[in-house]
Structures are given as structure tokens and as C-alpha cells.
Amino acid sequence: MLKKALAVSVALLAAAPASAELVVYTSRAEHLIKPIIEAYTRQTKVPVKMVFDRNAGTLMEKLRAEGANSPADVLITVDGGNLWQATQMGLLRPVNSATLKANIPAHLRDPKNQWFGLSVRARTIFYNTDKVKPSDLSTYADLANPKWKGRLCLRTSNNVYNQSLVGTMIQSQGAQKTEAIVRGWVANLAAEPFANDTALLEAIGAGRCDVGIANTYYFGRLLDKQPNIKVKAFFADQSGRGTHVNVSGAGITKHSKNAAEAQKFLEWLSSPAAQNLFADLNHEYPANPQVQPDPKVAKWGKFKQDVINVSVAGSKQKQAVMLMKRAGYK
Ligand code: FE
């Protein structure tokens, strides 16, 4: 009897088709994504092919151009602005997964379930510890106060991260108030806007600026290289809406021929087993709130997230770009 059952199950195993290959298009850096993909393949035996392009726009254009012939099953990219754009371009499909809904908070996923945040970055205030006390700091809006004149540093406005920050401010505070804040920021600048967050954080460390706004993971990378840098993170708006957060996230492509397998992959990425692997490599926060951040990241302190849906970064992006232009923010 037992022998027979065993024979049947072996036959079934032999008859089962080999796991189909998953194709992942991603704009993330290879060293951040490869270890996760390899862990997945080790655990599930599902082979995963990766296609890299650091430019999210180019990658999405490629997907669109390939249309129904695209080999892609999954798109992984960063920023709600980009993910929203992918939905507008019709590149993704809704995924109805109780697991993903349970693992990923509502504000970190597409309201129509076409993408899901997998890691969280806060875009918050950083300050020079010699020149600023945390008690001097409070909100993004307060950085428009004349007390910061000649002391504030910002990254250029053509970067999606600042467009997303301003977009969510427009949604929650209105365009008029947001424009007044952005004008105040511009009036307070200590230097021309920086090309990237790392240069900005280094300038704060060097005392060229007293305060600035940057993504937390750039701070993490900088701390790895310069553990004694005189810069600290301050979580903005903690008595109000909370600190602005954004995500890296993933969706299943509209033309995936392997959507069931792709869904299992996304569900695995959202699971406690994979979340640390995904977030820690880039000094990010797990999107799944049941998972603790890396101790190095946790050291910066606990904070309240702004729970406005991250997709607003996309839907308000055009308006944000125009507003920043009007306000003279280069
Ligand atoms: Fe970045």
C-alpha cells in the first residue's frame, strides 16, 4: 500500500513540468537585487532571469515597446512616482493576493493592486550636529522659516524624490500653502541645489549647510564610509502627518505568461523571510511592519510615517514640477 502510494507520488513528481523561468525587469542596482533573486531560486528552484537598466523610464519604455511580446513577468523599480507611471502606461496588471494585502500596508501599495511596496525609505531632515540641535527642528514647512536663511541645502528639483515629496505636500496641504513653503526653502538655500543626496549629506557634514533633506539609505551608505560624520537624521512632522516615505516596489507585467509564478515571487518578497534581505542590503526599512529593520537602521530611531498613499507621488508629479518651477526651485 505504502509502496504503491510512493510510486504514484514519484510518478506525479516526474510528470510535473519543470518550474518555468521568471523574467524580472529592474532599475535597481544589480548588487542590491541579485542576492535576493539567488535566495529565491535556492529555496524554490525557480530560475529567475534579470534584465537591468538603471533608468526606470527607459526600462518602462522598453516594456511598452515590447508589448505582448515582452518576456518580462515582473517589474521592480523605485519611487511611487515611477510605479504610478507604469500603471498609467498600462504595463502592469492587478494582483489579487490576500498575502500581499496582509503583508504590505495600504499606503505602500497601489490602490488598484497593480504594484506593492517592498522596502521603505524616509525622505527626511538631516542636520549638522555642531550647528543644529534637534529641538530647533520640527517640520518640512519650518525649513521655510527665515531662521534657516543661508543654512538649508536641497537636491535639484528635477529629481523624482523631491517631486514625490512636494506632490504629497500638495495633496495634504494644498497647492497654495505648499508653494509658499517651497518659496521659503529657495529663499533659505545655502548653496545651489545638489545633484545627488550623497553630495548634499557630505556638505552638511562639512558645515557648508546646516540642514537638508535626503533619503535615509544614502545616510546609511555614508555612515558605512564615514562613521564619525557630523550628521544626524531628524524625523520630520512627527506631531503632524508623519515623515514622508517612499518605496521600492514591484508589479506583475500585463503580458506576463507566468503570472501565477510571478505572484508567488511577489508574495515571497513581502514575507518576513525575504523582507530583511530586501531592505537591509540598501539600508532601507522593511515594508512589512511585522519585520524589524536592520539594527544599523533602527539606531536612527522609530518614527511615524505619513500614511498618504505613495501613488500620490505620481498623480501629483506634474503639478509638483510646475509648482517648483514657479517657486524658482532649480
Ligand atoms: Fe536613490
Short mmCIF file of C-alpha atoms and ligand atoms in Angstrom, two decimals:
data_model
loop_
_atom_site.label_atom_id
_atom_site.label_comp_id
_atom_site.label_asym_id
_atom_site.label_seq_id
_atom_site.Cartn_x
_atom_site.Cartn_y
_atom_site.Cartn_z
CA MET A 1 0.00 0.00 0.00
CA LEU A 2 2.67 2.43 1.10
CA LYS A 3 4.86 1.28 -1.76
CA LYS A 4 2.08 1.96 -4.22
CA ALA A 5 1.40 5.46 -2.86
CA LEU A 6 5.08 6.26 -3.05
CA ALA A 7 5.26 5.04 -6.63
CA VAL A 8 2.28 7.22 -7.54
CA SER A 9 3.76 10.34 -5.94
CA VAL A 10 7.12 9.75 -7.64
CA ALA A 11 5.31 9.41 -10.95
CA LEU A 12 3.46 12.65 -10.27
CA LEU A 13 6.71 14.42 -9.45
CA ALA A 14 8.27 13.17 -12.65
CA ALA A 15 5.26 14.28 -14.65
CA ALA A 16 5.22 17.79 -13.14
CA PRO A 17 6.69 20.30 -15.57
CA ALA A 18 9.96 21.94 -14.59
CA SER A 19 9.39 25.34 -12.94
CA ALA A 20 9.10 27.97 -15.62
CA GLU A 21 11.66 30.73 -15.64
CA LEU A 22 10.69 34.13 -14.27
CA VAL A 23 11.94 37.24 -16.02
CA VAL A 24 12.43 40.32 -13.84
CA TYR A 25 12.99 43.77 -15.32
CA THR A 26 14.55 46.06 -12.75
CA SER A 27 16.04 49.53 -12.41
CA ARG A 28 17.62 48.65 -9.08
CA ALA A 29 21.39 48.28 -8.81
CA GLU A 30 22.48 44.72 -9.53
CA HIS A 31 24.24 44.24 -6.18
CA LEU A 32 21.00 45.11 -4.32
CA ILE A 33 18.79 42.67 -6.16
CA LYS A 34 20.98 39.71 -7.11
CA PRO A 35 21.35 38.19 -3.61
CA ILE A 36 17.55 38.18 -3.18
CA ILE A 37 16.91 36.55 -6.51
CA GLU A 38 19.54 33.94 -5.79
CA ALA A 39 17.95 33.18 -2.41
CA TYR A 40 14.59 32.74 -4.10
CA THR A 41 15.97 30.34 -6.66
CA ARG A 42 17.77 28.38 -3.93
CA GLN A 43 14.54 28.00 -1.97
CA THR A 44 12.10 27.34 -4.78
CA LYS A 45 14.25 26.04 -7.64
CA VAL A 46 12.52 28.59 -9.86
CA PRO A 47 15.12 30.10 -12.20
CA VAL A 48 14.96 33.89 -12.44
CA LYS A 49 16.45 35.92 -15.25
CA MET A 50 17.20 39.58 -14.53
CA VAL A 51 17.22 42.42 -17.02
CA PHE A 52 18.83 45.59 -15.66
CA ASP A 53 18.50 49.21 -16.65
CA ARG A 54 19.29 51.84 -14.03
CA ASN A 55 16.94 54.27 -15.76
CA ALA A 56 13.36 53.41 -14.77
CA GLY A 57 11.95 55.48 -17.65
CA THR A 58 13.99 53.62 -20.25
CA LEU A 59 13.02 50.27 -18.75
CA MET A 60 9.32 51.13 -18.82
CA GLU A 61 9.61 52.35 -22.42
CA LYS A 62 11.23 49.01 -23.31
CA LEU A 63 8.31 47.16 -21.70
CA ARG A 64 5.81 49.28 -23.59
CA ALA A 65 7.63 48.82 -26.92
CA GLU A 66 7.76 45.04 -26.44
CA GLY A 67 4.04 44.94 -25.69
CA ALA A 68 2.52 41.45 -25.78
CA ASN A 69 5.86 40.01 -26.92
CA SER A 70 7.67 41.08 -23.77
CA PRO A 71 9.38 38.24 -21.90
CA ALA A 72 9.05 40.20 -18.64
CA ASP A 73 6.95 38.85 -15.78
CA VAL A 74 7.85 41.30 -13.02
CA LEU A 75 8.90 44.95 -12.88
CA ILE A 76 10.88 46.09 -9.84
CA THR A 77 11.68 49.78 -9.56
CA VAL A 78 11.88 52.60 -7.04
CA ASP A 79 9.61 55.51 -6.16
CA GLY A 80 5.82 55.67 -6.16
CA GLY A 81 6.17 58.23 -8.95
CA ASN A 82 7.73 55.65 -11.27
CA LEU A 83 5.39 52.86 -10.21
CA TRP A 84 2.39 55.10 -10.79
CA GLN A 85 3.78 55.93 -14.22
CA ALA A 86 3.96 52.21 -15.00
CA THR A 87 0.25 51.88 -14.21
CA GLN A 88 -0.55 54.88 -16.42
CA MET A 89 1.38 53.28 -19.27
CA GLY A 90 -0.68 50.10 -18.86
CA LEU A 91 2.38 47.99 -18.11
CA LEU A 92 1.07 46.21 -15.01
CA ARG A 93 -1.88 44.03 -14.03
CA PRO A 94 -3.91 43.94 -10.81
CA VAL A 95 -2.88 41.18 -8.42
CA ASN A 96 -5.48 39.89 -6.01
CA SER A 97 -3.42 38.41 -3.21
CA ALA A 98 -4.53 38.15 0.41
CA THR A 99 -0.89 37.57 1.36
CA LEU A 100 0.32 40.79 -0.25
CA LYS A 101 -2.57 42.75 1.25
CA ALA A 102 -1.78 41.35 4.69
CA ASN A 103 1.97 41.93 4.44
CA ILE A 104 2.07 45.39 2.82
CA PRO A 105 0.24 48.35 4.46
CA ALA A 106 -2.36 50.06 2.27
CA HIS A 107 -0.43 53.33 1.87
CA LEU A 108 2.56 51.45 0.45
CA ARG A 109 0.72 49.73 -2.39
CA ASP A 110 -1.27 50.74 -5.44
CA PRO A 111 -4.97 51.31 -4.60
CA LYS A 112 -5.77 49.04 -7.57
CA ASN A 113 -3.19 46.45 -6.51
CA GLN A 114 -1.00 46.81 -9.59
CA TRP A 115 2.16 47.25 -7.51
CA PHE A 116 3.32 46.66 -3.97
CA GLY A 117 5.97 48.48 -1.94
CA LEU A 118 8.71 46.11 -0.81
CA SER A 119 11.05 48.45 1.05
CA VAL A 120 10.59 51.88 2.56
CA ARG A 121 12.86 54.92 2.55
CA ALA A 122 12.14 58.06 4.51
CA ARG A 123 12.93 61.40 2.87
CA THR A 124 13.59 63.47 5.91
CA ILE A 125 15.66 66.23 7.51
CA PHE A 126 19.40 65.83 8.20
CA TYR A 127 21.42 68.28 10.26
CA ASN A 128 24.96 69.17 11.25
CA THR A 129 25.32 68.13 14.88
CA ASP A 130 27.68 71.04 15.69
CA LYS A 131 25.32 73.68 14.36
CA VAL A 132 21.81 72.46 14.98
CA LYS A 133 20.01 70.98 17.95
CA PRO A 134 17.17 68.54 17.32
CA SER A 135 14.93 70.90 19.32
CA ASP A 136 15.48 73.53 16.55
CA LEU A 137 13.81 71.17 14.08
CA SER A 138 10.20 70.19 13.52
CA THR A 139 8.61 70.10 10.06
CA TYR A 140 9.43 70.35 6.36
CA ALA A 141 7.41 73.58 6.39
CA ASP A 142 9.56 75.03 9.17
CA LEU A 143 12.61 74.83 6.86
CA ALA A 144 10.96 77.77 5.06
CA ASN A 145 11.25 79.87 8.23
CA PRO A 146 13.71 82.80 7.82
CA LYS A 147 15.68 81.43 10.79
CA TRP A 148 17.20 78.96 8.26
CA LYS A 149 18.29 81.68 5.82
CA GLY A 150 21.58 80.69 4.17
CA ARG A 151 21.57 77.38 6.06
CA LEU A 152 19.42 74.97 4.01
CA CYS A 153 20.60 72.59 1.28
CA LEU A 154 18.38 70.76 -1.18
CA ARG A 155 18.80 68.36 -4.06
CA THR A 156 17.74 69.61 -7.52
CA SER A 157 14.02 69.70 -8.25
CA ASN A 158 14.35 67.57 -11.39
CA ASN A 159 14.83 64.51 -9.17
CA VAL A 160 11.80 62.28 -8.70
CA TYR A 161 12.35 62.06 -4.91
CA ASN A 162 11.72 65.78 -4.40
CA GLN A 163 8.86 65.76 -6.88
CA SER A 164 7.28 62.98 -4.81
CA LEU A 165 7.79 64.89 -1.55
CA VAL A 166 6.27 68.08 -2.97
CA GLY A 167 3.48 66.10 -4.67
CA THR A 168 2.36 64.59 -1.36
CA MET A 169 2.57 68.04 0.28
CA ILE A 170 0.25 69.41 -2.42
CA GLN A 171 -2.19 66.58 -1.75
CA SER A 172 -2.27 67.05 2.02
CA GLN A 173 -1.73 70.81 2.46
CA GLY A 174 -2.95 72.28 -0.80
CA ALA A 175 -1.01 73.91 -3.64
CA GLN A 176 -1.02 77.43 -2.19
CA LYS A 177 0.48 76.51 1.14
CA THR A 178 2.96 74.15 -0.50
CA GLU A 179 4.12 76.84 -2.91
CA ALA A 180 4.72 79.26 -0.04
CA ILE A 181 6.82 76.59 1.70
CA VAL A 182 8.86 75.83 -1.41
CA ARG A 183 9.47 79.56 -1.98
CA GLY A 184 10.68 79.79 1.60
CA TRP A 185 13.06 76.88 1.05
CA VAL A 186 14.50 78.54 -2.04
CA ALA A 187 14.99 81.79 -0.11
CA ASN A 188 16.90 79.88 2.59
CA LEU A 189 19.33 77.99 0.35
CA ALA A 190 22.98 77.97 1.42
CA ALA A 191 24.16 76.68 -1.96
CA GLU A 192 22.88 75.82 -5.44
CA PRO A 193 20.77 72.63 -5.32
CA PHE A 194 22.90 69.46 -5.26
CA ALA A 195 22.95 66.81 -7.97
CA ASN A 196 22.52 63.95 -5.51
CA ASP A 197 21.70 63.17 -1.89
CA THR A 198 25.19 61.96 -1.01
CA ALA A 199 26.85 65.24 -2.04
CA LEU A 200 24.21 67.07 -0.01
CA LEU A 201 24.82 64.98 3.12
CA GLU A 202 28.58 65.44 2.76
CA ALA A 203 28.06 69.20 2.52
CA ILE A 204 26.07 69.10 5.78
CA GLY A 205 28.88 67.08 7.38
CA ALA A 206 31.42 69.64 6.15
CA GLY A 207 29.37 72.51 7.59
CA ARG A 208 28.55 74.08 4.22
CA CYS A 209 24.91 73.66 5.10
CA ASP A 210 23.29 73.25 8.50
CA VAL A 211 20.21 71.32 7.39
CA GLY A 212 18.94 69.50 4.33
CA ILE A 213 16.52 66.87 3.04
CA ALA A 214 17.66 63.45 1.86
CA ASN A 215 16.71 59.77 1.73
CA THR A 216 17.66 57.71 4.75
CA TYR A 217 19.54 54.98 2.83
CA TYR A 218 22.04 57.49 1.43
CA PHE A 219 22.78 58.42 5.02
CA GLY A 220 23.27 54.72 5.80
CA ARG A 221 25.73 54.31 2.94
CA LEU A 222 27.64 57.42 4.03
CA LEU A 223 27.83 56.21 7.65
CA ASP A 224 29.42 52.97 6.42
CA LYS A 225 32.24 55.04 4.89
CA GLN A 226 32.38 57.91 7.40
CA PRO A 227 31.09 56.64 10.74
CA ASN A 228 32.09 59.87 12.51
CA ILE A 229 30.42 62.28 10.09
CA LYS A 230 28.72 65.12 11.99
CA VAL A 231 25.30 64.43 10.52
CA LYS A 232 22.17 63.05 12.11
CA ALA A 233 18.68 62.24 10.89
CA PHE A 234 15.67 64.09 12.25
CA PHE A 235 12.26 62.60 11.52
CA ALA A 236 10.09 65.45 10.23
CA ASP A 237 6.46 66.19 11.06
CA GLN A 238 6.17 63.74 13.92
CA SER A 239 3.44 65.79 15.62
CA GLY A 240 1.62 66.13 12.32
CA ARG A 241 1.18 63.86 9.32
CA GLY A 242 4.44 61.97 9.82
CA THR A 243 7.63 61.73 7.81
CA HIS A 244 7.41 61.43 4.03
CA VAL A 245 8.17 57.89 2.90
CA ASN A 246 8.56 56.30 -0.47
CA VAL A 247 9.11 52.74 -1.65
CA SER A 248 10.89 50.41 -3.91
CA GLY A 249 8.22 48.15 -5.29
CA ALA A 250 7.16 45.52 -7.76
CA GLY A 251 4.27 44.61 -10.01
CA ILE A 252 3.40 41.83 -12.43
CA THR A 253 3.55 42.84 -16.06
CA LYS A 254 0.36 43.00 -18.08
CA HIS A 255 1.66 40.49 -20.62
CA SER A 256 3.34 38.04 -18.24
CA LYS A 257 2.90 34.45 -19.40
CA ASN A 258 3.80 33.27 -15.95
CA ALA A 259 1.63 35.36 -13.68
CA ALA A 260 0.85 32.66 -11.09
CA GLU A 261 4.57 32.03 -10.56
CA ALA A 262 5.23 35.79 -10.55
CA GLN A 263 2.62 36.25 -7.81
CA LYS A 264 4.32 33.62 -5.65
CA PHE A 265 7.58 35.52 -6.12
CA LEU A 266 5.99 38.82 -5.02
CA GLU A 267 4.36 37.13 -2.04
CA TRP A 268 7.72 35.68 -1.04
CA LEU A 269 9.35 39.11 -1.34
CA SER A 270 6.76 40.53 1.08
CA SER A 271 7.24 37.71 3.59
CA PRO A 272 9.26 38.09 6.80
CA ALA A 273 11.80 35.62 5.40
CA ALA A 274 12.69 37.88 2.48
CA GLN A 275 11.96 41.37 3.80
CA ASN A 276 15.21 41.84 5.69
CA LEU A 277 17.18 40.52 2.76
CA PHE A 278 15.46 43.05 0.52
CA ALA A 279 15.62 46.08 2.84
CA ASP A 280 18.91 45.63 4.69
CA LEU A 281 21.11 45.49 1.58
CA ASN A 282 20.22 49.12 0.88
CA HIS A 283 19.79 50.36 4.49
CA GLU A 284 16.04 50.60 3.95
CA TYR A 285 13.07 49.80 6.16
CA PRO A 286 11.07 46.63 5.56
CA ALA A 287 7.67 47.46 4.05
CA ASN A 288 6.12 44.63 6.08
CA PRO A 289 5.54 46.18 9.54
CA GLN A 290 5.97 42.81 11.26
CA VAL A 291 9.64 42.85 10.28
CA GLN A 292 12.26 44.80 12.26
CA PRO A 293 14.75 46.96 10.37
CA ASP A 294 18.45 46.19 10.42
CA PRO A 295 19.96 47.29 13.80
CA LYS A 296 22.12 49.88 11.98
CA VAL A 297 18.98 51.46 10.52
CA ALA A 298 16.93 51.02 13.71
CA LYS A 299 19.54 53.10 15.55
CA TRP A 300 18.31 56.28 13.82
CA GLY A 301 15.11 55.96 15.83
CA LYS A 302 11.50 54.96 15.43
CA PHE A 303 9.24 57.31 13.51
CA LYS A 304 5.70 57.82 12.35
CA GLN A 305 5.22 57.53 8.57
CA ASP A 306 2.97 59.82 6.59
CA VAL A 307 0.30 57.34 5.53
CA ILE A 308 -0.79 59.21 2.43
CA ASN A 309 -0.84 56.67 -0.42
CA VAL A 310 2.54 56.62 -2.15
CA SER A 311 0.83 56.64 -5.56
CA VAL A 312 0.06 60.33 -4.94
CA ALA A 313 3.74 60.91 -5.72
CA GLY A 314 2.80 60.02 -9.28
CA SER A 315 -0.62 61.56 -9.65
CA LYS A 316 0.65 64.91 -8.31
CA GLN A 317 4.02 64.80 -10.04
CA LYS A 318 3.21 67.15 -12.94
CA GLN A 319 1.69 69.69 -10.59
CA ALA A 320 4.70 69.40 -8.28
CA VAL A 321 7.15 70.03 -11.14
CA MET A 322 5.25 73.14 -12.24
CA LEU A 323 4.98 74.44 -8.69
CA MET A 324 8.70 74.04 -8.04
CA LYS A 325 9.47 75.82 -11.30
CA ARG A 326 7.18 78.73 -10.38
CA ALA A 327 8.83 78.94 -6.97
CA GLY A 328 12.26 79.28 -8.56
CA TYR A 329 13.45 75.91 -7.24
CA LYS A 330 16.09 74.73 -9.72
FE FE B 1 18.19 56.62 -4.71
#
